[in-house]
PDB file of C-alpha atoms in Angstrom:
ATOM      1  CA  LYS A 355     -73.423 151.842  30.100  1.00 88.00           C
ATOM      2  CA  GLN A 356     -77.034 150.721  30.256  1.00 92.00           C
ATOM      3  CA  GLU A 357     -79.265 152.293  32.993  1.00 95.00           C
ATOM      4  CA  VAL A 358     -83.003 152.388  34.369  1.00 97.00           C
ATOM      5  CA  THR A 359     -84.271 154.754  36.417  1.00 97.00           C
ATOM      6  CA  GLN A 360     -87.554 153.813  38.310  1.00 97.00           C
ATOM      7  CA  ILE A 361     -90.220 157.158  39.238  1.00 94.00           C
ATOM      8  CA  PRO A 362     -91.546 157.382  41.947  1.00 94.00           C
ATOM      9  CA  ALA A 363     -89.754 155.753  44.421  1.00 95.00           C
ATOM     10  CA  ALA A 364     -92.532 155.468  46.917  1.00 96.00           C
ATOM     11  CA  LEU A 365     -96.039 155.936  46.024  1.00 96.00           C
ATOM     12  CA  SER A 366     -98.451 155.468  48.942  1.00 97.00           C
ATOM     13  CA  VAL A 367    -102.186 155.435  47.720  1.00 96.00           C
ATOM     14  CA  PRO A 368    -105.616 154.349  48.776  1.00 97.00           C
ATOM     15  CA  GLU A 369    -107.398 151.011  47.982  1.00 97.00           C
ATOM     16  CA  GLY A 370    -108.602 150.693  45.052  1.00 97.00           C
ATOM     17  CA  GLU A 371    -106.899 153.552  42.595  1.00 96.00           C
ATOM     18  CA  ASN A 372    -105.000 152.870  39.201  1.00 97.00           C
ATOM     19  CA  LEU A 373    -102.105 153.721  39.418  1.00 95.00           C
ATOM     20  CA  VAL A 374     -98.609 154.228  36.829  1.00 96.00           C
ATOM     21  CA  LEU A 375     -95.026 153.208  38.333  1.00 97.00           C
ATOM     22  CA  ASN A 376     -92.973 154.160  35.472  1.00 97.00           C
ATOM     23  CA  CYS A 377     -89.686 152.874  33.923  1.00 98.00           C
ATOM     24  CA  SER A 378     -86.861 154.627  31.729  1.00 97.00           C
ATOM     25  CA  PHE A 379     -83.494 152.879  30.616  1.00 97.00           C
ATOM     26  CA  THR A 380     -80.711 154.993  28.402  1.00 96.00           C
ATOM     27  CA  ASP A 381     -79.991 152.040  25.802  1.00 92.00           C
ATOM     28  CA  SER A 382     -83.089 151.610  23.474  1.00 90.00           C
ATOM     29  CA  ALA A 383     -81.467 148.114  21.710  1.00 90.00           C
ATOM     30  CA  ILE A 384     -83.043 146.191  24.302  1.00 89.00           C
ATOM     31  CA  TYR A 385     -84.602 142.129  24.323  1.00 87.00           C
ATOM     32  CA  ASN A 386     -86.873 142.330  26.674  1.00 91.00           C
ATOM     33  CA  LEU A 387     -88.134 143.820  29.715  1.00 94.00           C
ATOM     34  CA  GLN A 388     -89.232 142.572  32.512  1.00 95.00           C
ATOM     35  CA  TRP A 389     -91.505 144.016  35.748  1.00 97.00           C
ATOM     36  CA  PHE A 390     -90.742 141.886  39.328  1.00 97.00           C
ATOM     37  CA  ARG A 391     -92.634 142.012  42.682  1.00 97.00           C
ATOM     38  CA  GLN A 392     -90.278 141.778  46.069  1.00 96.00           C
ATOM     39  CA  ASP A 393     -91.871 141.409  48.419  1.00 94.00           C
ATOM     40  CA  PRO A 394     -90.074 142.157  51.803  1.00 89.00           C
ATOM     41  CA  GLY A 395     -87.464 139.776  53.185  1.00 85.00           C
ATOM     42  CA  LYS A 396     -88.299 137.774  49.814  1.00 88.00           C
ATOM     43  CA  GLY A 397     -86.794 137.379  46.453  1.00 90.00           C
ATOM     44  CA  LEU A 398     -88.519 138.294  43.161  1.00 94.00           C
ATOM     45  CA  THR A 399     -91.943 137.692  41.907  1.00 95.00           C
ATOM     46  CA  SER A 400     -92.413 137.770  37.433  1.00 94.00           C
ATOM     47  CA  LEU A 401     -94.981 139.859  36.601  1.00 96.00           C
ATOM     48  CA  LEU A 402     -94.468 140.169  33.185  1.00 95.00           C
ATOM     49  CA  LEU A 403     -92.269 140.187  30.531  1.00 93.00           C
ATOM     50  CA  ILE A 404     -92.521 142.377  27.503  1.00 93.00           C
ATOM     51  CA  GLN A 405     -90.451 141.451  24.205  1.00 90.00           C
ATOM     52  CA  SER A 406     -88.602 143.967  22.669  1.00 89.00           C
ATOM     53  CA  SER A 407     -91.249 143.906  19.443  1.00 90.00           C
ATOM     54  CA  GLN A 408     -94.283 144.374  21.787  1.00 92.00           C
ATOM     55  CA  ARG A 409     -96.169 147.227  23.140  1.00 94.00           C
ATOM     56  CA  GLU A 410     -97.786 145.662  25.334  1.00 95.00           C
ATOM     57  CA  GLN A 411     -98.559 142.808  28.314  1.00 95.00           C
ATOM     58  CA  THR A 412    -101.487 142.267  30.219  1.00 96.00           C
ATOM     59  CA  SER A 413    -101.914 139.753  33.185  1.00 95.00           C
ATOM     60  CA  GLY A 414    -104.900 140.545  34.996  1.00 97.00           C
ATOM     61  CA  ARG A 415    -105.365 144.173  36.916  1.00 97.00           C
ATOM     62  CA  LEU A 416    -101.892 144.364  35.849  1.00 97.00           C
ATOM     63  CA  ASN A 417    -100.960 146.476  31.939  1.00 97.00           C
ATOM     64  CA  ALA A 418     -97.233 146.707  30.782  1.00 97.00           C
ATOM     65  CA  SER A 419     -96.326 149.477  28.053  1.00 97.00           C
ATOM     66  CA  LEU A 420     -93.032 149.620  26.278  1.00 97.00           C
ATOM     67  CA  ASP A 421     -91.553 152.385  23.826  1.00 96.00           C
ATOM     68  CA  LYS A 422     -88.420 151.414  23.385  1.00 93.00           C
ATOM     69  CA  SER A 423     -87.443 154.278  21.355  1.00 92.00           C
ATOM     70  CA  SER A 424     -88.391 156.850  23.996  1.00 95.00           C
ATOM     71  CA  GLY A 425     -86.814 154.093  26.763  1.00 95.00           C
ATOM     72  CA  ARG A 426     -90.093 154.214  28.442  1.00 97.00           C
ATOM     73  CA  SER A 427     -92.099 151.462  30.030  1.00 97.00           C
ATOM     74  CA  THR A 428     -94.918 152.240  31.844  1.00 97.00           C
ATOM     75  CA  LEU A 429     -97.166 149.202  34.958  1.00 97.00           C
ATOM     76  CA  TYR A 430    -100.372 150.054  35.067  1.00 97.00           C
ATOM     77  CA  ILE A 431    -102.523 148.628  38.506  1.00 97.00           C
ATOM     78  CA  ALA A 432    -106.152 148.674  37.965  1.00 98.00           C
ATOM     79  CA  ALA A 433    -108.018 148.878  41.235  1.00 97.00           C
ATOM     80  CA  SER A 434    -105.554 148.184  44.028  1.00 97.00           C
ATOM     81  CA  GLN A 435    -105.176 146.358  46.947  1.00 97.00           C
ATOM     82  CA  PRO A 436    -103.944 146.427  50.063  1.00 97.00           C
ATOM     83  CA  GLY A 437    -101.888 142.599  48.702  1.00 97.00           C
ATOM     84  CA  ASP A 438    -100.433 145.285  45.755  1.00 97.00           C
ATOM     85  CA  SER A 439     -98.196 146.699  48.695  1.00 97.00           C
ATOM     86  CA  ALA A 440     -94.539 145.748  47.588  1.00 97.00           C
ATOM     87  CA  THR A 441     -91.725 146.990  45.548  1.00 97.00           C
ATOM     88  CA  TYR A 442     -92.071 147.195  41.805  1.00 98.00           C
ATOM     89  CA  LEU A 443     -88.890 146.293  40.112  1.00 98.00           C
ATOM     90  CA  CYS A 444     -88.496 146.909  36.186  1.00 97.00           C
ATOM     91  CA  ALA A 445     -84.470 145.206  34.482  1.00 96.00           C
ATOM     92  CA  VAL A 446     -84.010 145.384  30.942  1.00 95.00           C
ATOM     93  CA  ASP A 447     -82.139 142.594  29.371  1.00 91.00           C
ATOM     94  CA  ARG A 448     -79.538 144.014  26.218  1.00 84.00           C
ATOM     95  CA  ASN A 449     -80.273 142.542  22.866  1.00 81.00           C
ATOM     96  CA  ALA A 450     -77.046 140.919  21.445  1.00 78.00           C
ATOM     97  CA  GLY A 451     -77.313 140.836  17.953  1.00 77.00           C
ATOM     98  CA  GLY A 452     -80.578 139.633  18.030  1.00 75.00           C
ATOM     99  CA  THR A 453     -81.059 137.031  21.103  1.00 75.00           C
ATOM    100  CA  SER A 454     -80.904 137.813  25.208  1.00 76.00           C
ATOM    101  CA  TYR A 455     -77.534 138.716  26.355  1.00 74.00           C
ATOM    102  CA  GLY A 456     -77.997 137.213  29.261  1.00 77.00           C
ATOM    103  CA  LYS A 457     -77.527 139.359  32.654  1.00 87.00           C
ATOM    104  CA  LEU A 458     -80.836 142.104  33.355  1.00 93.00           C
ATOM    105  CA  THR A 459     -80.320 145.447  34.222  1.00 95.00           C
ATOM    106  CA  PHE A 460     -82.366 146.098  37.104  1.00 97.00           C
ATOM    107  CA  GLY A 461     -84.107 149.534  38.398  1.00 97.00           C
ATOM    108  CA  GLN A 462     -83.553 151.252  41.960  1.00 96.00           C
ATOM    109  CA  GLY A 463     -88.065 149.917  42.442  1.00 96.00           C
ATOM    110  CA  THR A 464     -90.580 151.886  43.960  1.00 97.00           C
ATOM    111  CA  ILE A 465     -91.953 151.138  47.239  1.00 97.00           C
ATOM    112  CA  LEU A 466     -96.218 150.525  46.779  1.00 98.00           C
ATOM    113  CA  THR A 467     -97.644 150.586  49.225  1.00 97.00           C
ATOM    114  CA  VAL A 468    -102.214 150.564  49.326  1.00 97.00           C
ATOM    115  CA  HIS A 469    -103.966 151.484  52.397  1.00 96.00           C
ATOM    116  CA  PRO A 470    -107.257 150.374  53.216  1.00 94.00           C
TER     117      PRO A 470
ATOM    118  CA  GLY B 670     -92.766 121.479  39.950  1.00 54.00           C
ATOM    119  CA  ALA B 671     -90.101 123.428  41.997  1.00 81.00           C
ATOM    120  CA  GLY B 672     -89.270 126.645  41.630  1.00 92.00           C
ATOM    121  CA  VAL B 673     -85.650 127.893  41.797  1.00 96.00           C
ATOM    122  CA  SER B 674     -83.980 127.339  45.490  1.00 96.00           C
ATOM    123  CA  GLN B 675     -81.292 129.008  47.347  1.00 97.00           C
ATOM    124  CA  THR B 676     -79.240 127.701  50.405  1.00 97.00           C
ATOM    125  CA  PRO B 677     -78.848 128.550  52.934  1.00 97.00           C
ATOM    126  CA  SER B 678     -81.212 131.312  53.710  1.00 96.00           C
ATOM    127  CA  ASN B 679     -79.814 133.235  56.150  1.00 97.00           C
ATOM    128  CA  LYS B 680     -75.768 133.108  57.102  1.00 97.00           C
ATOM    129  CA  VAL B 681     -73.634 134.869  59.600  1.00 98.00           C
ATOM    130  CA  THR B 682     -70.291 134.736  59.194  1.00 97.00           C
ATOM    131  CA  GLU B 683     -67.874 136.696  60.886  1.00 97.00           C
ATOM    132  CA  LYS B 684     -65.067 138.266  58.855  1.00 97.00           C
ATOM    133  CA  GLY B 685     -62.509 136.822  57.149  1.00 97.00           C
ATOM    134  CA  LYS B 686     -64.476 133.757  56.811  1.00 97.00           C
ATOM    135  CA  TYR B 687     -65.470 131.358  53.778  1.00 98.00           C
ATOM    136  CA  VAL B 688     -68.300 131.076  52.576  1.00 98.00           C
ATOM    137  CA  GLU B 689     -70.256 128.881  50.375  1.00 98.00           C
ATOM    138  CA  LEU B 690     -74.081 129.670  48.489  1.00 98.00           C
ATOM    139  CA  ARG B 691     -75.909 127.020  46.592  1.00 98.00           C
ATOM    140  CA  CYS B 692     -78.483 127.163  43.917  1.00 98.00           C
ATOM    141  CA  ASP B 693     -81.160 124.693  42.570  1.00 97.00           C
ATOM    142  CA  PRO B 694     -82.099 125.777  39.465  1.00 96.00           C
ATOM    143  CA  ILE B 695     -85.167 125.349  37.965  1.00 94.00           C
ATOM    144  CA  SER B 696     -85.324 121.480  36.102  1.00 91.00           C
ATOM    145  CA  GLY B 697     -84.657 121.647  32.041  1.00 87.00           C
ATOM    146  CA  HIS B 698     -83.125 125.692  33.195  1.00 89.00           C
ATOM    147  CA  THR B 699     -79.877 125.852  31.228  1.00 89.00           C
ATOM    148  CA  ALA B 700     -79.192 129.452  32.393  1.00 91.00           C
ATOM    149  CA  LEU B 701     -78.510 130.776  35.261  1.00 94.00           C
ATOM    150  CA  TYR B 702     -77.732 134.180  36.673  1.00 95.00           C
ATOM    151  CA  TRP B 703     -76.032 135.306  40.189  1.00 97.00           C
ATOM    152  CA  TYR B 704     -77.361 138.301  41.297  1.00 97.00           C
ATOM    153  CA  ARG B 705     -76.346 140.981  44.554  1.00 97.00           C
ATOM    154  CA  GLN B 706     -78.687 143.048  45.848  1.00 96.00           C
ATOM    155  CA  SER B 707     -78.062 146.056  49.084  1.00 94.00           C
ATOM    156  CA  LEU B 708     -80.680 146.955  51.175  1.00 90.00           C
ATOM    157  CA  GLY B 709     -82.842 149.912  49.647  1.00 89.00           C
ATOM    158  CA  GLN B 710     -80.765 148.720  45.775  1.00 92.00           C
ATOM    159  CA  GLY B 711     -82.287 147.270  42.777  1.00 94.00           C
ATOM    160  CA  PRO B 712     -79.960 143.034  42.070  1.00 96.00           C
ATOM    161  CA  GLU B 713     -76.726 143.518  40.405  1.00 96.00           C
ATOM    162  CA  PHE B 714     -75.231 140.999  38.511  1.00 95.00           C
ATOM    163  CA  LEU B 715     -72.660 139.221  39.314  1.00 97.00           C
ATOM    164  CA  ILE B 716     -72.734 136.134  36.539  1.00 96.00           C
ATOM    165  CA  TYR B 717     -74.134 133.926  34.442  1.00 92.00           C
ATOM    166  CA  PHE B 718     -73.982 129.922  32.926  1.00 92.00           C
ATOM    167  CA  GLN B 719     -75.162 128.589  30.617  1.00 88.00           C
ATOM    168  CA  GLY B 720     -75.092 124.981  31.057  1.00 86.00           C
ATOM    169  CA  THR B 721     -71.457 124.160  32.779  1.00 88.00           C
ATOM    170  CA  GLY B 722     -69.259 127.051  31.500  1.00 87.00           C
ATOM    171  CA  ALA B 723     -69.546 130.451  32.811  1.00 86.00           C
ATOM    172  CA  ALA B 724     -70.826 133.165  29.673  1.00 85.00           C
ATOM    173  CA  ASP B 725     -70.074 136.191  31.653  1.00 89.00           C
ATOM    174  CA  ASP B 726     -68.766 136.776  34.874  1.00 92.00           C
ATOM    175  CA  SER B 727     -67.665 140.448  34.328  1.00 92.00           C
ATOM    176  CA  GLY B 728     -69.862 141.731  37.621  1.00 94.00           C
ATOM    177  CA  LEU B 729     -67.859 139.643  39.729  1.00 96.00           C
ATOM    178  CA  PRO B 730     -66.467 142.367  42.427  1.00 95.00           C
ATOM    179  CA  ASN B 731     -62.911 140.621  42.532  1.00 94.00           C
ATOM    180  CA  ASP B 732     -61.569 137.955  43.187  1.00 95.00           C
ATOM    181  CA  ARG B 733     -62.576 136.988  46.551  1.00 97.00           C
ATOM    182  CA  PHE B 734     -65.572 135.864  44.377  1.00 97.00           C
ATOM    183  CA  PHE B 735     -65.738 132.322  42.562  1.00 96.00           C
ATOM    184  CA  ALA B 736     -68.897 130.317  41.057  1.00 96.00           C
ATOM    185  CA  VAL B 737     -69.192 126.555  39.462  1.00 95.00           C
ATOM    186  CA  ARG B 738     -71.733 124.450  38.391  1.00 95.00           C
ATOM    187  CA  PRO B 739     -70.119 121.939  37.872  1.00 92.00           C
ATOM    188  CA  GLU B 740     -72.742 119.202  36.584  1.00 91.00           C
ATOM    189  CA  GLY B 741     -74.641 121.840  34.290  1.00 87.00           C
ATOM    190  CA  SER B 742     -77.615 122.011  37.065  1.00 92.00           C
ATOM    191  CA  VAL B 743     -77.081 123.430  40.645  1.00 96.00           C
ATOM    192  CA  SER B 744     -73.859 125.924  41.333  1.00 97.00           C
ATOM    193  CA  THR B 745     -72.219 126.803  44.584  1.00 98.00           C
ATOM    194  CA  LEU B 746     -71.498 131.230  45.048  1.00 98.00           C
ATOM    195  CA  LYS B 747     -68.240 130.816  46.760  1.00 97.00           C
ATOM    196  CA  ILE B 748     -66.656 134.146  48.488  1.00 98.00           C
ATOM    197  CA  GLN B 749     -63.385 133.724  49.961  1.00 97.00           C
ATOM    198  CA  ARG B 750     -61.357 135.803  53.290  1.00 97.00           C
ATOM    199  CA  THR B 751     -65.559 137.800  53.775  1.00 97.00           C
ATOM    200  CA  GLU B 752     -65.663 141.566  54.177  1.00 97.00           C
ATOM    201  CA  ARG B 753     -68.558 143.927  55.795  1.00 96.00           C
ATOM    202  CA  GLY B 754     -68.717 145.147  52.378  1.00 96.00           C
ATOM    203  CA  ASP B 755     -70.037 141.869  51.182  1.00 97.00           C
ATOM    204  CA  SER B 756     -73.056 141.390  53.685  1.00 97.00           C
ATOM    205  CA  ALA B 757     -75.992 141.807  51.007  1.00 97.00           C
ATOM    206  CA  VAL B 758     -79.273 139.638  49.702  1.00 97.00           C
ATOM    207  CA  TYR B 759     -77.708 137.020  46.856  1.00 98.00           C
ATOM    208  CA  LEU B 760     -80.170 136.389  44.933  1.00 97.00           C
ATOM    209  CA  CYS B 761     -79.973 133.581  41.921  1.00 97.00           C
ATOM    210  CA  ALA B 762     -81.957 133.185  38.473  1.00 95.00           C
ATOM    211  CA  SER B 763     -82.937 130.783  35.873  1.00 94.00           C
ATOM    212  CA  SER B 764     -84.024 130.426  32.265  1.00 90.00           C
ATOM    213  CA  ARG B 765     -84.217 128.058  29.230  1.00 85.00           C
ATOM    214  CA  LEU B 766     -82.351 128.445  26.808  1.00 65.00           C
ATOM    215  CA  ARG B 767     -82.177 131.361  25.660  1.00 57.00           C
ATOM    216  CA  GLY B 768     -83.921 132.682  21.610  1.00 56.00           C
ATOM    217  CA  LEU B 769     -86.878 129.666  23.038  1.00 54.00           C
ATOM    218  CA  SER B 770     -88.704 131.198  25.219  1.00 54.00           C
ATOM    219  CA  TYR B 771     -87.361 135.082  25.269  1.00 59.00           C
ATOM    220  CA  ASN B 772     -85.232 134.117  28.544  1.00 79.00           C
ATOM    221  CA  GLU B 773     -88.059 135.280  30.988  1.00 86.00           C
ATOM    222  CA  GLN B 774     -85.646 135.024  34.717  1.00 90.00           C
ATOM    223  CA  PHE B 775     -87.195 132.819  37.776  1.00 92.00           C
ATOM    224  CA  PHE B 776     -85.877 134.032  40.790  1.00 95.00           C
ATOM    225  CA  GLY B 777     -85.205 132.179  44.339  1.00 95.00           C
ATOM    226  CA  PRO B 778     -85.916 133.733  47.292  1.00 95.00           C
ATOM    227  CA  GLY B 779     -82.274 134.259  48.472  1.00 96.00           C
ATOM    228  CA  THR B 780     -79.287 134.363  50.616  1.00 97.00           C
ATOM    229  CA  ARG B 781     -78.781 136.705  53.159  1.00 97.00           C
ATOM    230  CA  LEU B 782     -75.409 136.629  54.115  1.00 98.00           C
ATOM    231  CA  THR B 783     -73.982 138.790  57.265  1.00 97.00           C
ATOM    232  CA  VAL B 784     -70.781 139.303  57.663  1.00 97.00           C
ATOM    233  CA  LEU B 785     -69.423 140.970  61.176  1.00 96.00           C
TER     234      LEU B 785
END
């Protein structure tokens, strides 16, 4: 059974810092990995999707890397801003014979606070 | 283009009552997913539809939970004889036909269910 762990559970940083959020998974047979952002009382916003054959994806100040063999992904946020404050979740989609299995397994999330 | 929509946004009911939660996916998305998120946790998979049929309902906790998608678009999650432990945020997501888009899932805002 796939298990996804996110470290740290919570992180508080001053504005402007670069930071790294970690995600690890126990079964390397994944189809893709997605990073999401969740604001309090809201749904999930997709940030980045990394296919299992890729090593990294970038969007603006965000960069996500994937090391499938070691079961790890990191989300790098450059020059953090107070508006980045949210819960960040990673989720993996199992590989079913070369296609998506269809259901995501989530970590518990990292609560990020960026203070001015 | 509209995103995934869910109604109602909040539902308060009494123990033992029946509730229905509705999800309207992104137009053209054939896959639809239901997840449940308890406070401080990541979402947990409930059921996945590919078209009109349930491709995987292994996450439904018991037979009080049932979901339908009769025309391959809107889905309804039905909970009978609600219990206080059913209180959570119910999230719906949709994605394009798998194999064509690496199955990136897009989430709705969720329905917060409170069972008194």
